[in-house]
Amino acid sequence: MNIFDLYLDKIISLVKTLSKDDLIKLPDNLDGINVDIPPSNFNCDISTNVSMVLSKINKKSPIDIADQLIKVIKSNDSDIERISVAKPGFINIKFNSKYWNNFIKEVNSNYKNFGVNSKEKKQKYLIEFVSANPTGPLHVGHCRGAILGDVISNILIFNKHNVSKEYYVNDYGNQIINFTKSVFLRIREKLNNEKFPTENTDLYPGDYLIDIANNIIQNNKKINFENFDAISKDLTILAVAESLKLIKKNLQSLGIVHDKFISETQLVKNNEVEKVIDYLKKKKLVYEGKIQAPKKEDETKWIERKQLLFKSTNYGDDKDRALQKNDMSWTYFASDVAYHNNKLNRNFDKLINILGADHAGYIKRITSVVEALSNKKNKIICKVSQLVKLVKDGKPFKMSKRKGDYITVEDLITEVGKDATRFIMLNRSSDVELDFDFTKVKEKSKDNPLYYVQYCYARISSVFRHVELDINKDLNVKKYNFKYSDAEIKILKKISEWPKCIEVASLRLEPHRIPIYLYELSSEFHSYWNLGKDDESKRFINDKRKISDDKLVFLKIISNVIKSGMNIVGVDTPEKM
RNA sequence: GCGCUCUUAGCUCAGCUGGAUAGAGCAUCGGUUUUCUAAACCGAGGGUCGGUGGUUCGAGUCCACCAGAGCGCACCA
């Protein structure tokens, strides 16, 4: 139940009636009309700009139109306490207590669906995220995209969409060969005491490879680790499986579970790459040609060569993209084309890809391919998560893959915990770089928004505990005819914004709006709570250790909104802290 | 050189797809605990929304140009 949308419908049907009776002229397009939250310094609940939109065509000032409209609006709505016109021509409405009683009743009895965007068409989504190379455990850099993807899924699921979460396993190509070689050398180190060549920069030096090597030795006693070429294929499968085990464990400790893992090697094996490229050739979108050197590049070093190219310039990319390497094997892009074709064949309504900032340049070519393959625009949405700058003790902290001194997800979770990581990573728009300060995130104080919101829920729980009620049980109130104070209505207004928050978060795939909303709601609640210090009548529990129904249902709906918000974010709401 | 993203208070950032007097937190200064949880609250100071033009009833928000920061620009994934 979105009160802003409901009122917008009301206003629109009202002006339509007026126009039928020839009392007012309407423009062709009514989309400009909206019903919004007024700034807090105006003492009213909702406001609308109708009169500004109607002003031009009626050749009257917005104020005059507004004066005309408020009489009609008021006489059509018994829930209005006060209606007024403000400066440029806004119509401001304040509701009476009957309205807020109905609101609170509605929210309490349908709390499970409060906030769900019911007008959105239910769709089938495929969201691909993380997809880090299976060459070792995840590190901090992967976290943001992982959490972003997970919470976007949660929002879509909350809105009753069908969502499939997928991880694309890049188990094909040079870096995998290097990885397998590194595992092989670690095995040799263990079995034959041959020193691992740490000076070779192509290899993976990390200590986790020793564990992987040990596991493989333990479980595969029959394999003869003499000749790399003889066993490289089998060893790749084993090594990737070990990596994926680590990655899945990392994801699990972040609270993330993917529905499906798709292997690049499998796509290549099934000839899906050839098939899709043949198809694109027939559509004249793949051809043999040359790529010119970018301006920056030293032209003497540039080797121009005929190769298979995809015509992404047809779709606005700056150059066509290579599909084959000079050894004729497929490029990463080629198998990604096949992967996206595979996605499209599974009949999803929308595809979502979550990418890291360093892959942002990749978006154009992949959206081009999806457009070419599906003949549809906007079938795929790519969402970029910007970098996370790590800060430790007030100083930037650089990770180096070379030295192997990067912070893994496991380190992060043991140090700051899953909930704090998720909440902090989401507390900013994904479009901006994020400072992740270890010392601050660990602090259990007001510096940390997670605890601020959790504390709000814990305070409400403590009231329920004191009056011996279960906060998790449904609350049945027989009669709603309460009188709420201005301070309480302020919070009810904030509650009424929850569906709007969800709507925008889901429409624009911006999950950060949820933690921000929860913080604001908590702030208003804490403020209200402290009123009880000076004024005993504002306390929830009275001197007879009882709580009245109005306060009880008021607390209940706040706690429900916090709980469903925190569920979407994927963090706990402890009843005691 | 090209592309993408960003620029809002001393610092870190919100700003609901164009609305009213631009908001939080931190930091600074000053207050509130015989109390349902002080992990909280209240108050004060702090702003040319990077710059210049444009679009319109109305711009932090949209467009153009300029400046600055980050990321990317092979047959690496």
XYZ file of C-alpha atoms (C1' of nucleotides) in Angstrom:
654
model
C 0.000 0.000 0.000
C 1.677 3.116 -1.253
C -0.285 6.112 0.017
C 1.384 8.434 -2.474
C 0.309 6.343 -5.452
C -3.174 5.928 -4.040
C -3.558 9.643 -3.671
C -2.133 10.309 -7.112
C -4.828 8.069 -8.613
C -7.402 9.949 -6.619
C -6.193 13.331 -7.837
C -6.010 12.223 -11.437
C -9.503 10.802 -11.500
C -10.710 13.971 -9.838
C -9.230 16.306 -12.434
C -10.548 14.024 -15.176
C -14.048 14.413 -13.811
C -13.591 18.156 -13.646
C -12.467 18.226 -17.233
C -15.498 16.193 -18.327
C -17.695 18.799 -16.721
C -15.691 21.431 -18.621
C -14.533 23.081 -15.451
C -10.879 22.603 -16.285
C -8.647 21.834 -19.274
C -6.184 18.964 -19.226
C -2.862 18.721 -21.063
C -2.243 15.679 -23.280
C 0.120 14.202 -20.783
C -0.638 13.886 -17.094
C 2.688 12.207 -16.213
C 4.034 15.407 -14.729
C 1.562 15.244 -11.886
C 2.915 13.720 -8.741
C 2.135 13.275 -5.099
C 5.135 13.657 -2.852
C 6.550 13.958 0.591
C 6.574 17.609 1.560
C 9.666 19.109 3.210
C 9.575 18.541 6.922
C 9.150 22.182 7.865
C 5.665 22.191 6.379
C 3.213 20.713 8.796
C 1.456 18.429 6.369
C 1.521 14.818 5.210
C 1.462 14.839 1.424
C 1.676 17.430 -1.278
C 0.918 17.591 -4.972
C 1.981 19.752 -7.885
C -1.218 19.306 -9.977
C -1.970 22.972 -10.203
C 1.481 23.755 -11.587
C 1.008 21.169 -14.301
C -2.460 22.478 -15.171
C -1.535 26.119 -14.968
C -0.223 26.669 -18.477
C -3.043 25.108 -20.493
C -5.698 26.791 -18.375
C -3.936 30.152 -18.617
C -4.340 30.722 -14.933
C -1.814 31.061 -12.153
C -1.028 27.876 -10.231
C -2.323 29.488 -7.072
C -5.739 30.179 -8.622
C -6.046 26.615 -9.899
C -4.994 25.295 -6.524
C -7.636 27.401 -4.797
C -10.219 25.983 -7.150
C -9.023 22.407 -6.623
C -8.717 22.334 -2.862
C -12.439 22.912 -2.400
C -13.255 19.920 -4.579
C -10.579 17.731 -3.020
C -11.704 18.563 0.488
C -15.363 17.846 -0.199
C -14.439 14.490 -1.741
C -12.326 13.267 1.123
C -13.405 12.960 4.717
C -9.875 12.019 5.831
C -8.496 15.504 5.400
C -7.889 17.606 8.451
C -6.400 20.561 6.672
C -5.737 21.451 3.050
C -3.840 24.520 1.959
C -2.021 26.146 -0.922
C 1.641 27.069 -0.633
C 3.762 29.530 -2.527
C 4.457 28.451 -6.080
C 1.202 26.479 -6.105
C 1.631 23.292 -4.137
C -1.405 21.768 -2.519
C -0.577 20.525 0.952
C -2.745 18.037 2.754
C -2.765 17.013 6.383
C -4.748 13.944 7.286
C -6.893 13.470 10.370
C -6.547 10.729 12.941
C -9.132 8.529 11.236
C -6.813 8.347 8.261
C -3.811 7.354 10.331
C -5.820 4.756 12.196
C -6.798 3.151 8.918
C -3.213 3.325 7.805
C -1.855 1.651 10.888
C -4.560 -1.007 10.727
C -3.764 -1.770 7.109
C -0.030 -1.954 7.760
C -0.376 -4.147 10.820
C -2.769 -6.646 9.286
C -0.817 -6.958 6.031
C 2.650 -6.493 7.421
C 4.090 -9.343 5.406
C 3.272 -7.580 2.176
C 3.754 -4.029 3.326
C 6.166 -2.391 0.931
C 5.804 -4.972 -1.829
C 5.336 -3.192 -5.111
C 2.091 -4.728 -6.318
C 1.810 -2.785 -9.565
C 5.109 -4.125 -10.925
C 4.683 -6.903 -13.465
C 6.126 -10.161 -12.138
C 9.138 -11.123 -14.195
C 11.811 -13.752 -14.547
C 15.232 -12.376 -13.755
C 18.687 -13.828 -14.174
C 21.315 -12.063 -12.150
C 24.960 -12.871 -12.678
C 27.360 -11.672 -10.035
C 30.757 -12.290 -8.455
C 32.016 -14.572 -11.290
C 35.547 -14.151 -9.963
C 38.220 -16.300 -11.575
C 38.394 -19.711 -9.915
C 42.042 -19.333 -9.045
C 41.691 -18.950 -5.310
C 39.532 -17.619 -2.506
C 37.662 -14.329 -2.799
C 39.270 -11.193 -1.476
C 37.815 -7.946 -0.157
C 37.591 -6.457 -3.631
C 35.005 -9.050 -4.621
C 32.790 -8.340 -1.626
C 31.037 -5.232 -2.764
C 29.782 -6.666 -6.027
C 28.842 -9.887 -4.277
C 26.750 -8.119 -1.675
C 25.286 -5.750 -4.224
C 24.130 -8.632 -6.388
C 22.747 -10.543 -3.464
C 20.732 -7.644 -2.114
C 19.411 -6.660 -5.541
C 18.185 -10.254 -5.761
C 16.589 -9.926 -2.348
C 14.747 -6.775 -3.372
C 13.443 -8.415 -6.536
C 12.405 -11.489 -4.571
C 10.706 -9.263 -2.003
C 8.722 -7.788 -4.885
C 7.678 -11.345 -5.830
C 9.777 -11.653 -8.941
C 11.342 -14.914 -9.976
C 15.103 -14.585 -9.564
C 17.911 -16.926 -10.499
C 21.373 -16.128 -9.125
C 24.239 -17.284 -11.278
C 28.020 -17.506 -11.108
C 29.989 -17.768 -14.345
C 33.104 -19.850 -13.815
C 35.969 -18.694 -16.049
C 37.720 -22.043 -16.088
C 39.148 -21.613 -19.590
C 42.121 -19.704 -20.912
C 45.657 -18.778 -20.006
C 45.240 -17.775 -16.426
C 43.692 -21.135 -15.635
C 46.643 -22.891 -17.236
C 48.968 -20.790 -15.076
C 46.909 -21.607 -12.066
C 47.017 -25.331 -12.771
C 50.753 -25.097 -13.337
C 51.135 -23.392 -9.972
C 49.187 -26.149 -8.273
C 51.321 -28.708 -10.093
C 54.519 -27.063 -8.890
C 53.217 -26.951 -5.330
C 52.474 -30.658 -5.576
C 56.007 -31.283 -6.826
C 57.324 -29.170 -4.007
C 55.524 -31.365 -1.514
C 56.276 -34.720 -3.137
C 59.728 -34.191 -4.598
C 61.017 -31.286 -2.549
C 61.426 -29.122 -5.648
C 61.431 -25.445 -4.703
C 58.455 -23.411 -5.967
C 59.750 -20.748 -8.400
C 58.411 -17.634 -6.629
C 60.249 -15.387 -9.084
C 57.986 -16.451 -11.978
C 55.366 -13.678 -12.150
C 52.942 -15.749 -14.226
C 52.412 -18.136 -11.351
C 50.155 -17.830 -8.334
C 52.305 -17.594 -5.212
C 49.589 -17.630 -2.506
C 49.804 -20.034 0.420
C 46.320 -21.380 -0.234
C 47.807 -23.234 -3.184
C 49.728 -25.397 -0.749
C 46.443 -26.478 0.843
C 44.931 -27.131 -2.550
C 47.990 -29.184 -3.509
C 47.776 -31.200 -0.300
C 44.075 -31.907 -0.802
C 44.673 -33.101 -4.341
C 47.525 -35.364 -3.294
C 45.443 -36.844 -0.475
C 42.402 -37.591 -2.588
C 44.108 -38.744 -5.766
C 46.718 -41.269 -4.796
C 46.605 -42.918 -8.224
C 47.712 -39.886 -10.193
C 51.320 -39.780 -11.278
C 52.604 -36.229 -10.960
C 55.592 -36.650 -13.284
C 54.609 -35.001 -16.528
C 52.548 -31.814 -16.461
C 51.242 -32.080 -20.017
C 50.015 -35.612 -19.446
C 47.803 -34.693 -16.507
C 47.096 -30.992 -17.048
C 43.482 -31.526 -18.144
C 42.578 -33.677 -15.161
C 44.537 -31.488 -12.812
C 42.709 -28.374 -14.019
C 39.393 -29.961 -13.141
C 40.645 -30.906 -9.680
C 42.253 -27.538 -9.032
C 39.227 -25.543 -10.157
C 37.004 -27.725 -8.011
C 39.220 -26.950 -5.020
C 39.061 -23.227 -5.797
C 35.300 -23.318 -6.100
C 35.101 -25.031 -2.747
C 36.956 -22.091 -1.226
C 34.871 -19.550 -3.107
C 31.587 -21.156 -2.063
C 32.735 -21.159 1.509
C 33.586 -17.456 1.239
C 30.230 -16.669 -0.283
C 28.492 -18.622 2.411
C 30.222 -16.654 5.130
C 28.948 -13.503 3.436
C 25.483 -15.051 3.480
C 25.336 -15.583 -0.262
C 24.143 -18.687 -2.082
C 24.070 -18.861 -5.867
C 21.477 -21.006 -7.619
C 23.749 -22.046 -10.428
C 27.410 -22.216 -11.454
C 28.040 -22.232 -15.195
C 31.361 -23.402 -16.547
C 33.030 -21.640 -19.470
C 34.837 -24.828 -20.459
C 31.508 -26.606 -20.741
C 30.217 -23.951 -23.136
C 33.310 -24.357 -25.293
C 33.053 -28.149 -25.182
C 29.401 -28.084 -26.248
C 30.375 -26.001 -29.263
C 28.103 -23.244 -28.086
C 30.698 -20.683 -29.130
C 30.873 -21.932 -32.726
C 27.119 -22.102 -32.965
C 26.489 -18.571 -31.815
C 29.281 -17.178 -33.963
C 27.908 -18.949 -37.031
C 24.569 -17.413 -36.266
C 26.085 -13.954 -36.002
C 28.018 -14.521 -39.213
C 24.736 -15.204 -40.984
C 23.390 -11.969 -39.600
C 26.532 -10.302 -41.002
C 27.625 -9.174 -37.565
C 30.806 -11.216 -37.499
C 33.482 -10.706 -40.155
C 37.188 -10.986 -40.751
C 38.990 -7.718 -40.299
C 41.706 -5.760 -38.568
C 41.676 -3.610 -35.478
C 43.606 -0.379 -35.526
C 45.945 0.517 -32.739
C 44.537 2.888 -30.154
C 46.161 6.328 -30.295
C 47.966 5.899 -27.028
C 49.690 2.730 -28.146
C 53.120 2.829 -29.689
C 52.327 2.030 -33.323
C 55.518 0.123 -33.914
C 54.616 -2.410 -31.247
C 51.126 -2.941 -32.549
C 50.696 -6.113 -34.561
C 47.850 -5.765 -36.992
C 46.357 -9.024 -38.022
C 43.271 -10.355 -39.710
C 40.902 -11.864 -37.177
C 37.269 -12.619 -36.489
C 35.519 -9.522 -35.205
C 32.088 -8.775 -33.844
C 30.529 -5.645 -35.235
C 29.764 -3.956 -31.945
C 30.181 -0.540 -33.577
C 26.694 -1.151 -35.021
C 25.435 -0.755 -31.487
C 27.490 2.237 -30.450
C 30.760 0.676 -29.300
C 33.947 2.522 -30.312
C 35.514 -0.436 -32.049
C 34.683 -3.934 -33.181
C 35.775 -6.664 -30.804
C 38.038 -9.649 -31.350
C 36.671 -13.175 -31.018
C 39.804 -15.223 -31.683
C 43.333 -15.131 -30.385
C 46.264 -15.647 -32.726
C 46.462 -19.323 -31.788
C 42.859 -19.473 -33.056
C 41.404 -20.289 -29.667
C 38.420 -18.246 -28.482
C 38.850 -15.026 -26.585
C 37.144 -14.444 -23.292
C 34.670 -12.261 -25.111
C 33.767 -15.057 -27.560
C 32.774 -17.465 -24.838
C 30.932 -14.700 -23.066
C 28.898 -14.210 -26.223
C 28.041 -17.893 -26.042
C 27.217 -17.588 -22.371
C 24.837 -14.727 -22.986
C 23.230 -16.610 -25.815
C 22.805 -19.479 -23.384
C 21.160 -17.110 -20.924
C 18.800 -15.788 -23.584
C 17.786 -19.303 -24.601
C 16.544 -19.908 -21.110
C 13.779 -17.327 -21.569
C 14.373 -14.779 -18.893
C 12.596 -11.447 -19.090
C 15.583 -9.508 -17.838
C 19.269 -10.183 -17.430
C 21.299 -8.353 -14.827
C 25.104 -8.366 -14.665
C 26.997 -6.990 -11.725
C 30.481 -5.883 -12.726
C 33.429 -4.372 -10.964
C 34.602 -0.887 -11.887
C 37.576 -2.297 -13.774
C 35.217 -4.095 -16.145
C 33.055 -1.077 -16.887
C 34.599 -0.772 -20.355
C 33.175 -4.191 -21.110
C 29.526 -3.148 -20.758
C 29.094 -1.687 -24.206
C 30.190 -4.798 -26.045
C 28.135 -7.180 -23.954
C 24.969 -5.090 -24.232
C 25.663 -4.923 -27.972
C 25.816 -8.682 -28.215
C 22.645 -9.186 -26.224
C 20.880 -6.656 -28.391
C 22.121 -8.407 -31.531
C 21.111 -11.837 -30.293
C 17.708 -10.906 -28.932
C 16.738 -8.050 -31.250
C 15.673 -6.195 -28.160
C 16.974 -3.212 -26.357
C 17.282 -3.018 -22.606
C 17.112 -6.756 -22.158
C 20.307 -6.640 -20.149
C 21.190 -4.224 -17.388
C 24.779 -3.916 -16.263
C 25.370 -2.530 -12.849
C 28.853 -1.410 -11.893
C 30.097 -1.468 -8.374
C 32.852 1.035 -7.804
C 36.075 0.306 -5.997
C 36.433 -0.173 -2.305
C 39.319 1.728 -0.797
C 40.587 -0.112 2.213
C 41.590 1.977 5.156
C 43.330 0.636 8.204
C 44.295 2.832 11.147
C 43.454 5.893 9.052
C 45.847 4.928 6.265
C 45.063 3.515 2.839
C 45.890 -0.140 2.606
C 47.032 -1.559 -0.715
C 46.669 -5.185 -1.599
C 49.194 -6.828 -3.818
C 48.443 -10.041 -5.602
C 52.097 -10.443 -6.399
C 53.153 -10.662 -2.794
C 50.016 -12.562 -1.920
C 49.281 -10.122 0.893
C 45.666 -9.453 0.078
C 42.854 -9.548 2.564
C 40.568 -12.475 1.972
C 36.873 -12.586 2.675
C 37.639 -14.990 5.491
C 39.961 -12.450 7.161
C 37.347 -9.769 6.753
C 34.498 -11.776 8.222
C 36.461 -12.996 11.208
C 37.597 -9.463 11.881
C 34.446 -7.385 11.368
C 31.624 -9.889 10.914
C 29.130 -10.592 8.158
C 26.468 -8.114 9.198
C 28.755 -5.105 9.522
C 30.389 -5.916 6.192
C 27.075 -6.177 4.388
C 25.558 -3.091 5.943
C 28.576 -0.838 5.437
C 29.203 -1.971 1.876
C 25.591 -1.094 1.039
C 25.437 2.170 2.873
C 26.673 4.070 -0.154
C 25.489 4.277 -3.707
C 27.333 1.707 -5.802
C 28.301 4.526 -8.187
C 30.804 6.045 -5.823
C 34.020 4.747 -4.379
C 33.706 3.519 -0.857
C 36.091 3.915 2.010
C 36.070 0.797 4.072
C 37.689 1.599 7.369
C 38.462 -1.547 9.335
C 38.828 0.139 12.666
C 35.533 1.997 12.302
C 33.503 -0.921 11.017
C 34.575 -2.952 14.007
C 33.472 -0.290 16.453
C 30.214 -1.033 18.191
C 29.210 2.570 18.492
C 27.227 5.358 16.950
C 29.870 5.533 14.223
C 28.467 2.332 12.958
C 25.035 2.569 11.326
C 24.443 -1.173 11.600
C 24.350 -1.091 15.374
C 22.273 2.056 15.321
C 19.504 0.281 13.429
C 19.860 -2.964 15.349
C 19.702 -1.051 18.601
C 16.380 0.407 17.540
C 14.966 -3.072 17.033
C 16.456 -4.232 20.334
C 14.820 -1.342 22.169
C 11.417 -2.262 20.767
C 12.045 -5.897 21.654
C 12.862 -4.908 25.195
C 9.447 -3.265 25.558
C 7.745 -6.429 24.365
C 9.851 -8.446 26.775
C 8.893 -6.235 29.709
C 5.177 -6.683 29.074
C 5.687 -10.372 28.370
C 4.629 -10.363 24.754
C 6.286 -12.081 21.815
C 7.461 -9.575 19.233
C 7.413 -12.239 16.547
C 3.728 -13.041 16.951
C 0.981 -11.350 14.971
C -0.756 -8.622 16.853
C -4.528 -8.511 16.740
C -6.049 -5.216 17.670
C -9.848 -5.123 17.695
C -10.598 -1.493 17.347
C -8.469 1.197 15.830
C -9.558 4.539 17.174
C -6.423 5.922 18.673
C -5.189 9.419 19.024
C -1.588 9.800 17.942
C 0.631 12.724 18.822
C 2.528 14.786 16.268
C 5.740 13.007 17.207
C 4.103 9.668 16.529
C 2.570 10.783 13.271
C 6.003 11.905 12.177
C 7.132 8.305 12.500
C 3.989 6.997 10.804
C 4.755 9.272 7.894
C 8.214 7.770 7.686
C 6.638 4.309 7.707
C 4.411 5.390 4.843
C 7.541 6.117 2.790
C 8.725 2.513 2.998
C 6.874 1.281 -0.124
C 8.295 4.213 -2.028
C 11.786 3.325 -0.880
C 11.363 -0.243 -2.102
C 9.896 0.906 -5.376
C 12.836 3.154 -6.197
C 15.417 0.687 -4.938
C 13.972 -1.994 -7.181
C 13.325 0.169 -10.222
C 16.828 1.602 -10.266
C 18.579 -1.355 -8.699
C 19.877 0.827 -5.902
C 19.895 -1.209 -2.716
C 21.743 1.465 -0.747
C 18.447 3.251 -0.318
C 17.315 0.602 2.121
C 20.047 0.964 4.772
C 19.717 4.727 4.441
C 15.976 4.558 4.975
C 16.375 2.224 7.940
C 18.878 4.598 9.475
C 16.479 7.523 9.114
C 13.590 5.575 10.564
C 15.758 4.457 13.484
C 16.883 7.994 14.067
C 13.289 9.184 14.384
C 12.526 6.326 16.680
C 15.489 6.940 18.986
C 14.510 10.562 19.123
C 10.958 9.639 20.087
C 12.181 7.141 22.664
C 14.158 9.808 24.442
C 11.080 11.988 24.793
C 10.056 9.575 27.518
C 12.824 10.925 29.693
C 11.151 14.257 30.275
C 7.572 13.216 29.801
C 6.397 10.003 31.413
C 3.224 9.955 29.330
C 5.437 9.362 26.295
C 6.844 6.140 27.681
C 5.566 2.938 26.214
C 5.097 1.113 29.488
C 3.051 2.888 32.131
C 3.487 2.798 35.902
C 1.261 -0.292 36.155
C 3.702 -2.198 33.920
C 1.116 -2.191 31.161
C 1.174 -0.980 27.581
C -1.802 0.446 25.729
C -2.901 -0.910 22.354
C -2.058 2.250 20.462
C 1.559 2.152 21.610
C 1.789 -1.577 21.088
C 0.630 -1.574 17.485
C 2.761 1.502 16.836
C 5.867 -0.330 18.016
C 4.885 -3.458 16.168
C 4.702 -1.841 12.757
C 8.039 -0.079 13.246
C 9.684 -3.334 14.221
C 8.133 -5.100 11.233
C 9.456 -2.562 8.768
C 12.914 -2.720 10.316
C 12.841 -6.462 10.242
C 11.799 -6.758 6.615
C 14.355 -4.128 5.636
C 17.127 -5.888 7.494
C 16.050 -9.175 5.901
C 16.508 -7.648 2.484
C 19.923 -6.326 3.448
C 20.640 -9.780 4.832
C 21.588 -8.932 8.403
C 20.213 -10.008 11.760
C 17.898 -8.116 14.042
C 18.929 -9.234 17.534
C 16.312 -8.788 20.253
C 18.965 -8.004 22.814
C 22.282 -6.247 22.428
C 43.842 10.724 -27.539
C 39.061 8.049 -26.569
C 35.223 5.853 -23.312
C 32.722 5.129 -18.498
C 31.988 7.038 -13.422
C 32.379 10.835 -9.971
C 32.772 16.388 -7.975
C 27.237 18.757 -2.448
C 29.627 21.530 4.995
C 36.596 20.842 7.595
C 36.097 14.997 6.547
C 32.762 10.739 4.710
C 28.301 10.880 2.145
C 22.292 11.128 1.340
C 19.223 13.933 -1.753
C 13.031 9.478 -3.708
C 14.272 9.558 -11.919
C 12.860 18.682 -12.269
C 9.768 21.145 -6.902
C 9.202 24.736 -1.630
C 14.129 27.640 3.238
C 19.763 21.683 0.111
C 19.984 17.116 4.570
C 22.669 13.183 7.804
C 26.999 11.160 10.347
C 32.009 12.251 11.927
C 34.981 16.193 13.833
C 34.411 21.034 17.055
C 31.683 23.520 21.133
C 27.670 23.129 24.964
C 23.851 20.179 27.497
C 20.765 15.241 28.957
C 21.547 8.956 32.759
C 17.880 7.663 40.628
C 14.568 6.150 33.087
C 10.903 0.930 28.884
C 18.737 -0.535 26.820
C 23.201 6.455 27.089
C 25.432 1.267 21.385
C 20.768 6.773 22.722
C 19.000 11.965 22.736
C 18.866 17.636 22.550
C 21.242 22.299 21.016
C 25.136 25.580 18.334
C 28.421 26.852 14.456
C 29.655 25.237 9.491
C 27.225 25.625 1.987
C 28.547 30.212 -4.499
C 25.808 21.965 -4.666
C 33.541 22.109 -9.257
C 32.954 26.482 -13.159
C 30.262 28.925 -17.246
C 26.209 29.045 -20.359
C 21.370 26.813 -21.862
C 16.290 24.317 -21.464
C 11.388 26.226 -18.029
C 6.683 28.472 -14.080
C 10.950 26.051 -11.209
C 17.765 23.043 -11.900
C 22.091 20.062 -6.824
C 18.950 16.996 -10.338
C 18.201 17.597 -17.568
C 21.585 19.526 -22.034
C 26.360 21.787 -23.933
C 31.227 23.338 -23.048
C 35.363 23.749 -19.520
C 38.263 22.166 -15.112
C 39.685 18.320 -11.564
C 39.704 12.953 -9.523
C 39.178 7.574 -10.316
C 38.760 3.314 -13.592
C 39.368 1.240 -18.366
C 41.251 1.323 -23.539
C 45.246 -6.074 -27.231
C 44.535 -11.914 -29.594
C 44.065 -10.921 -19.878
C 39.960 -12.944 -17.874
